[in-house]
Each structure stands twice: as structure tokens, then as C-alpha cells.
mmCIF file with all atom_site columns, C-alpha atoms in Angstrom:
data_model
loop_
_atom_site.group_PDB
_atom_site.id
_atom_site.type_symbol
_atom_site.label_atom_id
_atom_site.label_alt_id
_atom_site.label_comp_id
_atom_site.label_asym_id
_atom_site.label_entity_id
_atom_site.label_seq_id
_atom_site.pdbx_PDB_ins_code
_atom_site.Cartn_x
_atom_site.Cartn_y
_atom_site.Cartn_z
_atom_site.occupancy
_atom_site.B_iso_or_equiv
_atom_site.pdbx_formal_charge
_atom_site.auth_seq_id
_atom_site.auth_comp_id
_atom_site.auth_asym_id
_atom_site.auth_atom_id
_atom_site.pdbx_PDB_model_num
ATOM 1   C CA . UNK A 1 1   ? 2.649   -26.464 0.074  1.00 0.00 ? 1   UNK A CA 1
ATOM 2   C CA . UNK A 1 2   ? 2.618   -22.937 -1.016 1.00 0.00 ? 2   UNK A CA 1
ATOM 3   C CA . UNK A 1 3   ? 5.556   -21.457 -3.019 1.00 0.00 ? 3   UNK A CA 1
ATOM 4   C CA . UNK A 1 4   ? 8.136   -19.569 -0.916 1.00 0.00 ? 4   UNK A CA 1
ATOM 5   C CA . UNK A 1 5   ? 9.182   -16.951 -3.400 1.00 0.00 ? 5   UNK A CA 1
ATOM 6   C CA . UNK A 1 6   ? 8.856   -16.603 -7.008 1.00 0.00 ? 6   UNK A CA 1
ATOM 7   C CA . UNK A 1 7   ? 11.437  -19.026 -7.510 1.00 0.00 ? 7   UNK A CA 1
ATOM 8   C CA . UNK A 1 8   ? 9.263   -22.023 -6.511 1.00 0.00 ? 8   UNK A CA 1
ATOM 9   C CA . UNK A 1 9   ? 11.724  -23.135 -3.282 1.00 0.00 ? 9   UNK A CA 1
ATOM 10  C CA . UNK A 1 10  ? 9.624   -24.837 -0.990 1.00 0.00 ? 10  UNK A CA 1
ATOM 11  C CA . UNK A 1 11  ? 10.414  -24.395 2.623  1.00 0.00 ? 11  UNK A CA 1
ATOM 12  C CA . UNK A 1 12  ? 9.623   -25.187 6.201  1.00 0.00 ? 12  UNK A CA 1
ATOM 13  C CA . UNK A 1 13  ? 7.756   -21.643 6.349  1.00 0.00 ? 13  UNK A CA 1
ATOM 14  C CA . UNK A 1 14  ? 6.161   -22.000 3.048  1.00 0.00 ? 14  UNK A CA 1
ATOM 15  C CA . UNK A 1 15  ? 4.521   -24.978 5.007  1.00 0.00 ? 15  UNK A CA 1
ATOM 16  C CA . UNK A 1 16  ? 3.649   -22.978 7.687  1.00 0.00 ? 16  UNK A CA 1
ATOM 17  C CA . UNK A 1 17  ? 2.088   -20.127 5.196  1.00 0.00 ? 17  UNK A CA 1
ATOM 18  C CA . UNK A 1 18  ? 0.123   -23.221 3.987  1.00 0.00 ? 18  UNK A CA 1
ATOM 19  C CA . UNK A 1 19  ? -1.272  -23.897 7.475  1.00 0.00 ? 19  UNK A CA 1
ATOM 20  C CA . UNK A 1 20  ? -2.420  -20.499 7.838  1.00 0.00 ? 20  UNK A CA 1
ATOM 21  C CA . UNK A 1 21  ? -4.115  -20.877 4.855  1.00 0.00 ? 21  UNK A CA 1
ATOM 22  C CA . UNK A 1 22  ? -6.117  -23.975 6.081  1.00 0.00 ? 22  UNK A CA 1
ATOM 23  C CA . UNK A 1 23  ? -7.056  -22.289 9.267  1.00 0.00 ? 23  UNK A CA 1
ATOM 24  C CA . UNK A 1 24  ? -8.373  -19.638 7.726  1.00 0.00 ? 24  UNK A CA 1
ATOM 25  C CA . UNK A 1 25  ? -10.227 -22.155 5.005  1.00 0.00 ? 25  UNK A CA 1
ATOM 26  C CA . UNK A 1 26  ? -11.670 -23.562 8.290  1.00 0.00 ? 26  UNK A CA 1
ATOM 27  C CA . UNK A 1 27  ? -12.679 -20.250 10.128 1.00 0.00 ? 27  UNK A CA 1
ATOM 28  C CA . UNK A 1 28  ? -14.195 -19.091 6.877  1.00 0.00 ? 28  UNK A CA 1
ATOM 29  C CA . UNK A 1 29  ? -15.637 -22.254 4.507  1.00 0.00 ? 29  UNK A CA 1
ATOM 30  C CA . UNK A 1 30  ? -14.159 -20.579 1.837  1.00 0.00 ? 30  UNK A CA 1
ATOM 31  C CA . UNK A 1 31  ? -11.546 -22.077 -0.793 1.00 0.00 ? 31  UNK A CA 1
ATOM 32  C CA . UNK A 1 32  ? -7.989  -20.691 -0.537 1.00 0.00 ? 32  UNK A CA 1
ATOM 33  C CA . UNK A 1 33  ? -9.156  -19.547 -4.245 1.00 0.00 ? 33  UNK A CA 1
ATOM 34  C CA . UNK A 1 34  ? -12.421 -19.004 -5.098 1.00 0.00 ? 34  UNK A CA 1
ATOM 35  C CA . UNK A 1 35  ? -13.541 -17.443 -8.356 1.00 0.00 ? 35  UNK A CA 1
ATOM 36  C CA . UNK A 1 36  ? -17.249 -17.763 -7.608 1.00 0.00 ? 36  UNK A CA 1
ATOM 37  C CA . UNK A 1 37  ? -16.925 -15.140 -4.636 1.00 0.00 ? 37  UNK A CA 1
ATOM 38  C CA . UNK A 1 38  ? -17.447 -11.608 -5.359 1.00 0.00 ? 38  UNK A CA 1
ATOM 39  C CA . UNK A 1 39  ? -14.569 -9.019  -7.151 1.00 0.00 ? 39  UNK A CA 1
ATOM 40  C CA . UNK A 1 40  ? -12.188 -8.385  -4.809 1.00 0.00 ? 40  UNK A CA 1
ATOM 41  C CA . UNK A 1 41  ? -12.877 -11.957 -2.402 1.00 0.00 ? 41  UNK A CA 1
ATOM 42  C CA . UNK A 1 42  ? -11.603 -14.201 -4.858 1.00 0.00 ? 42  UNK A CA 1
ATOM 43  C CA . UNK A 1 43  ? -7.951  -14.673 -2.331 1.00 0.00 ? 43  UNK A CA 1
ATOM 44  C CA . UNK A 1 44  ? -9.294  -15.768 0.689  1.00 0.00 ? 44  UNK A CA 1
ATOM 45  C CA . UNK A 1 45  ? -5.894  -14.304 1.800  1.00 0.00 ? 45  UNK A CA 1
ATOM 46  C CA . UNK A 1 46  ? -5.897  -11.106 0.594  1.00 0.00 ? 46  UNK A CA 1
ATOM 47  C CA . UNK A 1 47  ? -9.658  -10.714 1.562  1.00 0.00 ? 47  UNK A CA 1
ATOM 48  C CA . UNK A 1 48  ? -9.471  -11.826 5.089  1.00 0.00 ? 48  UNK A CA 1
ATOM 49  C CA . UNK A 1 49  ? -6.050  -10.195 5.896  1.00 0.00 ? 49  UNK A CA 1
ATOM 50  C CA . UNK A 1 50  ? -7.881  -7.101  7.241  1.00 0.00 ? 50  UNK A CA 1
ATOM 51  C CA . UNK A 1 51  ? -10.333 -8.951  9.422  1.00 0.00 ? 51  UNK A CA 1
ATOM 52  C CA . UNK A 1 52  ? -8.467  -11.320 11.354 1.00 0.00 ? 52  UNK A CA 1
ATOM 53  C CA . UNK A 1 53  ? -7.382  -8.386  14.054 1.00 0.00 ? 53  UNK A CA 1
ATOM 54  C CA . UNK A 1 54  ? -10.197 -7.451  15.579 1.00 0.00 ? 54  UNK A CA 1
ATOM 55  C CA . UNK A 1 55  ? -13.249 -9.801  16.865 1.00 0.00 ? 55  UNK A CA 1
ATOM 56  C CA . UNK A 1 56  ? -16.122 -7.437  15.444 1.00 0.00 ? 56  UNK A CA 1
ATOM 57  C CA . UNK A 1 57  ? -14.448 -7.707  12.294 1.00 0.00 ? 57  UNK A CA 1
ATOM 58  C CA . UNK A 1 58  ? -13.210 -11.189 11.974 1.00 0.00 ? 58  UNK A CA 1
ATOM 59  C CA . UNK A 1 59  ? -17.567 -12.048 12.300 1.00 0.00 ? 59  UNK A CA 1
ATOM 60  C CA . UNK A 1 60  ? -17.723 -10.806 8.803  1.00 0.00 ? 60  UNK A CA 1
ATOM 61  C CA . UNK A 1 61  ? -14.724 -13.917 8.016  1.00 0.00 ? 61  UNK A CA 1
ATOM 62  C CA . UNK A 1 62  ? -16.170 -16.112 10.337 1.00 0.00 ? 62  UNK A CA 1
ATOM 63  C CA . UNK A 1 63  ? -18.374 -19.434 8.019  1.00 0.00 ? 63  UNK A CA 1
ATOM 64  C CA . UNK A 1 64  ? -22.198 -18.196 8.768  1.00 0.00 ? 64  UNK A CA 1
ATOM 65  C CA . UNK A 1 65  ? -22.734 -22.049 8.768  1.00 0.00 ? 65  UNK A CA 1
ATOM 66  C CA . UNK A 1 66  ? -21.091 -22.217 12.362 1.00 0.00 ? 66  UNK A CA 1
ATOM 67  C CA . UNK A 1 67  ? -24.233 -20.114 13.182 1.00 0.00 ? 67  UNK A CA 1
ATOM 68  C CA . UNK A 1 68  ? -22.050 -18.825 15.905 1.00 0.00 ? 68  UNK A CA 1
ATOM 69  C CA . UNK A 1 69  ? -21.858 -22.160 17.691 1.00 0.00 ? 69  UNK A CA 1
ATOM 70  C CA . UNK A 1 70  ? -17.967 -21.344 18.553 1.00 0.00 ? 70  UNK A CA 1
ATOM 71  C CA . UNK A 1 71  ? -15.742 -19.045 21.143 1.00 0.00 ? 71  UNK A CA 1
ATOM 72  C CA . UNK A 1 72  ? -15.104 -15.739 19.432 1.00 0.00 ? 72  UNK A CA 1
ATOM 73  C CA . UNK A 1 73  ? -12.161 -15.060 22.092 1.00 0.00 ? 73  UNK A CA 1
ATOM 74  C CA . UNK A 1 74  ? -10.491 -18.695 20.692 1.00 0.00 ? 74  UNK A CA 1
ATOM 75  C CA . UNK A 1 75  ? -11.626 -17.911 16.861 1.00 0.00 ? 75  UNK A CA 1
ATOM 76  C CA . UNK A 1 76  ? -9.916  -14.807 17.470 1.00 0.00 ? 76  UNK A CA 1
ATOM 77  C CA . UNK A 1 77  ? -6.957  -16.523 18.591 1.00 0.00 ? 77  UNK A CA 1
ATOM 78  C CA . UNK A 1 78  ? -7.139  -18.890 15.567 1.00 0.00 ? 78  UNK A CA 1
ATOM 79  C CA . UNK A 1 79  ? -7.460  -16.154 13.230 1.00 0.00 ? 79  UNK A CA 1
ATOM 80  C CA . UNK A 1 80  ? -4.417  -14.125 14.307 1.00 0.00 ? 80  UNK A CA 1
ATOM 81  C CA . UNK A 1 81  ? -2.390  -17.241 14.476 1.00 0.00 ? 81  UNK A CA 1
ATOM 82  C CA . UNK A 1 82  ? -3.630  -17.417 10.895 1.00 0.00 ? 82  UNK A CA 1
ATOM 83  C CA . UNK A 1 83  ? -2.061  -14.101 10.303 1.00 0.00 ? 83  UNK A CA 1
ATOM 84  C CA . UNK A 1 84  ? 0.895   -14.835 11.638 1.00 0.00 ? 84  UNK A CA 1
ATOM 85  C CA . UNK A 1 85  ? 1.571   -17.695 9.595  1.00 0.00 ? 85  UNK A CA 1
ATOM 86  C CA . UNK A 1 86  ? 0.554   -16.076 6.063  1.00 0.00 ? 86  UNK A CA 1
ATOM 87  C CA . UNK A 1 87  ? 2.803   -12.971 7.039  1.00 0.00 ? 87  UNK A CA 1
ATOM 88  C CA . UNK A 1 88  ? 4.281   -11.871 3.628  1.00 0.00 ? 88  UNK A CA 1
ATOM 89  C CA . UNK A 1 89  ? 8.026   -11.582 5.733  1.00 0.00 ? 89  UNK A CA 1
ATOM 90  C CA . UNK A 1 90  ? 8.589   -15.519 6.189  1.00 0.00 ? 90  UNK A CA 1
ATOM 91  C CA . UNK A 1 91  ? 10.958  -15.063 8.558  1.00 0.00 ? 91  UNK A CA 1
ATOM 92  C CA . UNK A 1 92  ? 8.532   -13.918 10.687 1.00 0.00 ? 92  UNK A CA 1
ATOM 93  C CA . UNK A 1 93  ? 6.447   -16.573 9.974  1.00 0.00 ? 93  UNK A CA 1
ATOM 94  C CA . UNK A 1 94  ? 5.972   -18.950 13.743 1.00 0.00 ? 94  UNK A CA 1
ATOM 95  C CA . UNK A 1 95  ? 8.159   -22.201 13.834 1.00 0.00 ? 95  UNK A CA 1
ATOM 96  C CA . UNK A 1 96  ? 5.699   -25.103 13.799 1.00 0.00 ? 96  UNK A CA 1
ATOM 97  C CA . UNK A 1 97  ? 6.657   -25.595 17.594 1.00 0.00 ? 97  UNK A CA 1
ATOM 98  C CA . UNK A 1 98  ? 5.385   -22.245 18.222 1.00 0.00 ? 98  UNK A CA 1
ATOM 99  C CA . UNK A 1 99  ? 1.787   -23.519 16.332 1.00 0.00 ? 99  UNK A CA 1
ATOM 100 C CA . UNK A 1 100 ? 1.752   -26.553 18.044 1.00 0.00 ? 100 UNK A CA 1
ATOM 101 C CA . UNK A 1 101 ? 2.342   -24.768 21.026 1.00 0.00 ? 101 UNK A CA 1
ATOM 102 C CA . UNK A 1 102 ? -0.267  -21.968 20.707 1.00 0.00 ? 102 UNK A CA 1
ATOM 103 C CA . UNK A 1 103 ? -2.855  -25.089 19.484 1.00 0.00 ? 103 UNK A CA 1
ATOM 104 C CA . UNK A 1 104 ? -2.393  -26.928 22.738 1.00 0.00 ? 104 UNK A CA 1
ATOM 105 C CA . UNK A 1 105 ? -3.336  -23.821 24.642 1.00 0.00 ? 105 UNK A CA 1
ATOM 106 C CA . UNK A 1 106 ? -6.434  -23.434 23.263 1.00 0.00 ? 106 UNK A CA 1
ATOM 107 C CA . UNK A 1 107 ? -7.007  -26.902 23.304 1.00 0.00 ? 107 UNK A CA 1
ATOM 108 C CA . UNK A 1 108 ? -6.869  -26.597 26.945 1.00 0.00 ? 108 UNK A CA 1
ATOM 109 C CA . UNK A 1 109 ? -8.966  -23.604 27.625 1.00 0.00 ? 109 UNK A CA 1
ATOM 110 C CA . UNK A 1 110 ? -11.574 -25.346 25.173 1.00 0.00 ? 110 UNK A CA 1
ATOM 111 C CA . UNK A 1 111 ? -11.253 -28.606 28.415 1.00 0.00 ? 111 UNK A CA 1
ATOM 112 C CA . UNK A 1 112 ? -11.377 -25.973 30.741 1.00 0.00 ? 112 UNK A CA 1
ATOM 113 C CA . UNK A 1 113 ? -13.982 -24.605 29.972 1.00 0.00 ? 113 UNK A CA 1
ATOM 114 C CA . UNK A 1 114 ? -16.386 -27.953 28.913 1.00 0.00 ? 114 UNK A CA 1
ATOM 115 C CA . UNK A 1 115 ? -14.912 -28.731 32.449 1.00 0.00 ? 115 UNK A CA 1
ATOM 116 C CA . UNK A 1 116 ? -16.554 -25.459 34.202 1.00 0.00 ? 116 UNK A CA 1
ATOM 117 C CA . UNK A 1 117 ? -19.555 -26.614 32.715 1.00 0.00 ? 117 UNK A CA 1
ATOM 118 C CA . UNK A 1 118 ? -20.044 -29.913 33.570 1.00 0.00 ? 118 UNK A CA 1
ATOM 119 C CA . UNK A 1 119 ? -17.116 -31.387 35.608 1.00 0.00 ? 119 UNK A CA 1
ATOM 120 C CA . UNK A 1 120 ? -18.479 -35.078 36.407 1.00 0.00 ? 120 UNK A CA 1
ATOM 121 C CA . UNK A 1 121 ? -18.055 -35.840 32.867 1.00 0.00 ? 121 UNK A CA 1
ATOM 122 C CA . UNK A 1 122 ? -13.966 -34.349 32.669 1.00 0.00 ? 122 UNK A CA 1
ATOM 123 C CA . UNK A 1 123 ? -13.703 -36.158 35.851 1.00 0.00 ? 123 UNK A CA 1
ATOM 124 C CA . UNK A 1 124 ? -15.434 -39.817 34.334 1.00 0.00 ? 124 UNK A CA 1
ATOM 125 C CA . UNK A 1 125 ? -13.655 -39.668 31.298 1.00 0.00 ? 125 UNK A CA 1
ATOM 126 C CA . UNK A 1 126 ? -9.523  -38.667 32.534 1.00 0.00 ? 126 UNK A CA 1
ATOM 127 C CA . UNK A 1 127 ? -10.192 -41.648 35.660 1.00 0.00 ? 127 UNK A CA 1
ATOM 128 C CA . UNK A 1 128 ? -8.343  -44.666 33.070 1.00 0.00 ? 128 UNK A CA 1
ATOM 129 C CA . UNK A 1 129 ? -5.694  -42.068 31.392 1.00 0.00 ? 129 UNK A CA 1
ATOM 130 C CA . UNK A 1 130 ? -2.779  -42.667 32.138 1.00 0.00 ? 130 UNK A CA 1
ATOM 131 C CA . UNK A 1 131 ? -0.228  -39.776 33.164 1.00 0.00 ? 131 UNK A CA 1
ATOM 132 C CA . UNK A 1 132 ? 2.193   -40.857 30.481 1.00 0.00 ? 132 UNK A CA 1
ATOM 133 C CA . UNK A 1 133 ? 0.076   -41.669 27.476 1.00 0.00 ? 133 UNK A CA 1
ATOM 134 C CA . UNK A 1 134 ? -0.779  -38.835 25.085 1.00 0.00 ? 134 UNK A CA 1
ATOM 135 C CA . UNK A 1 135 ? -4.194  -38.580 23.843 1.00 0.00 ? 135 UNK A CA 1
ATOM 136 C CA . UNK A 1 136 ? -4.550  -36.222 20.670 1.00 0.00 ? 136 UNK A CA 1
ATOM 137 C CA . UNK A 1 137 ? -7.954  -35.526 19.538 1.00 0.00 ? 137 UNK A CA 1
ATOM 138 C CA . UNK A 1 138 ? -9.275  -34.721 16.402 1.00 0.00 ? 138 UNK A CA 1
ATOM 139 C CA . UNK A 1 139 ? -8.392  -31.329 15.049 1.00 0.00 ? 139 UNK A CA 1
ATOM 140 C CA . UNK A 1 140 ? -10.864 -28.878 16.106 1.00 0.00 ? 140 UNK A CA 1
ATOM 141 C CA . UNK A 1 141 ? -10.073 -25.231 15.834 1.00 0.00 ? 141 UNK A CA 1
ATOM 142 C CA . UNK A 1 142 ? -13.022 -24.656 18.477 1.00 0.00 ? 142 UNK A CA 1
#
């Protein structure tokens, strides 16, 4: 958990500023602190603020390691959900709700979309689900 104010409160949205800070850790690779990144990269906060807007620019966030094996469109989505949660105003911070909500949604265009491209499997493997049970996978952000 991150430190709300100078004060050292922790809070509900100081947890939420500390999610941000993990999905950006998994977008980039990078530590949350990293001294052994160049002057001026050492925050991964601070230095990935101004990318996280735009999908040409988040690239230059984005870990080369993923060798772009990922949706930009639903990294982009990641990224500004990032944003949103480090937002220096914490009361405009998201609830947890609303980034559990958001995750689900890209959850389900990721389906859709392994769906559109091969449907007998998404058909195979939902056929002994039931309608009740809830199945949570592992966290993936793409």
C-alpha cells in the first residue's frame, strides 16, 4: 500500500493508487522504483504518466519483452485505467468496483475475440459450466 498523503494514512484509494502502480509494473516490466533506469525514468510513475494517453505513445511504456504479442486497443485500456488510479486527486481515484468492473470488460472482449477466432474450442470448453458457478481466471492484463 502506497501512502495517502504525507501523513502516512493509508486508505481504500491509496490501495487503489497501489493497483495502478502494479498495472503499470505489468504493462512496462519495470519496478515501481528503479534506480538502474536512466535520469529522469527512475519513477515508473512519473515517467509513464505522459504515455499512457495515447496508443503511439504508450509503445514506448509498453515491456519490449511482450514483443508485441498483446491488443494495443486493451493495453490502452489498461494503461488509462492505470492513470486513473495513480491520479494525484484521490478522490478521483475509481472505487475498486469500478476496476473490477472495467477488468471484466476486457476480460470479455479478450473471450470474444479468442471466440471469433476459433469458436469450437469457446463452445467445447463453456458445455460443463454451469450458469451459476463463477470461474475467475488467472490475472491477465491481455
Amino acid at each position: 500500500m502506497f501512502l495517502s498523503n504525507l501523513k502516512g494514512h493509508l486508505s481504500v484509494k491509496s490501495d487503489v493508487y497501489s493497483f495502478g502502480v502494479v498495472l503499470l509494473e505489468l504493462l512496462s516490466g519495470r519496478r515501481a522504483i528503479d534506480k538502474n533506469q536512466p535520469v529522469g525514468e527512475h519513477n515508473l510513475v512519473d515517467w509513464a504518466r505522459p504515455y499512457l494517453t495515447n496508443k503511439r505513445r504508450l509503445l514506448r511504456v509498453m515491456d519490449p519483452r511482450l514483443q508485441g504479442q498483446y491488443s494495443l486497443t486493451r493495453a490502452l485500456k489498461i494503461a488509462v485505467l492505470a492513470l486513473d488510479c495513480i491520479s494525484i486527486d484521490a478522490k478521483s481515484r475509481p472505487t475498486m468496483n469500478e476496476i473490477v468492473k472495467t477488468m471484466e470488460e476486457l476480460h470479455i472482449q479478450k473471450e470474444a475475440s479468442k471466440e471469433q477466432q476459433n469458436p469450437q474450442i469457446s463452445i467445447d470448453n463453456n458445455i460443463n459450466k454451469s450458469p451459476q458457478a463463477v470461474n475467475y481466471p488467472r490475472p491477465s492484463i491481455m
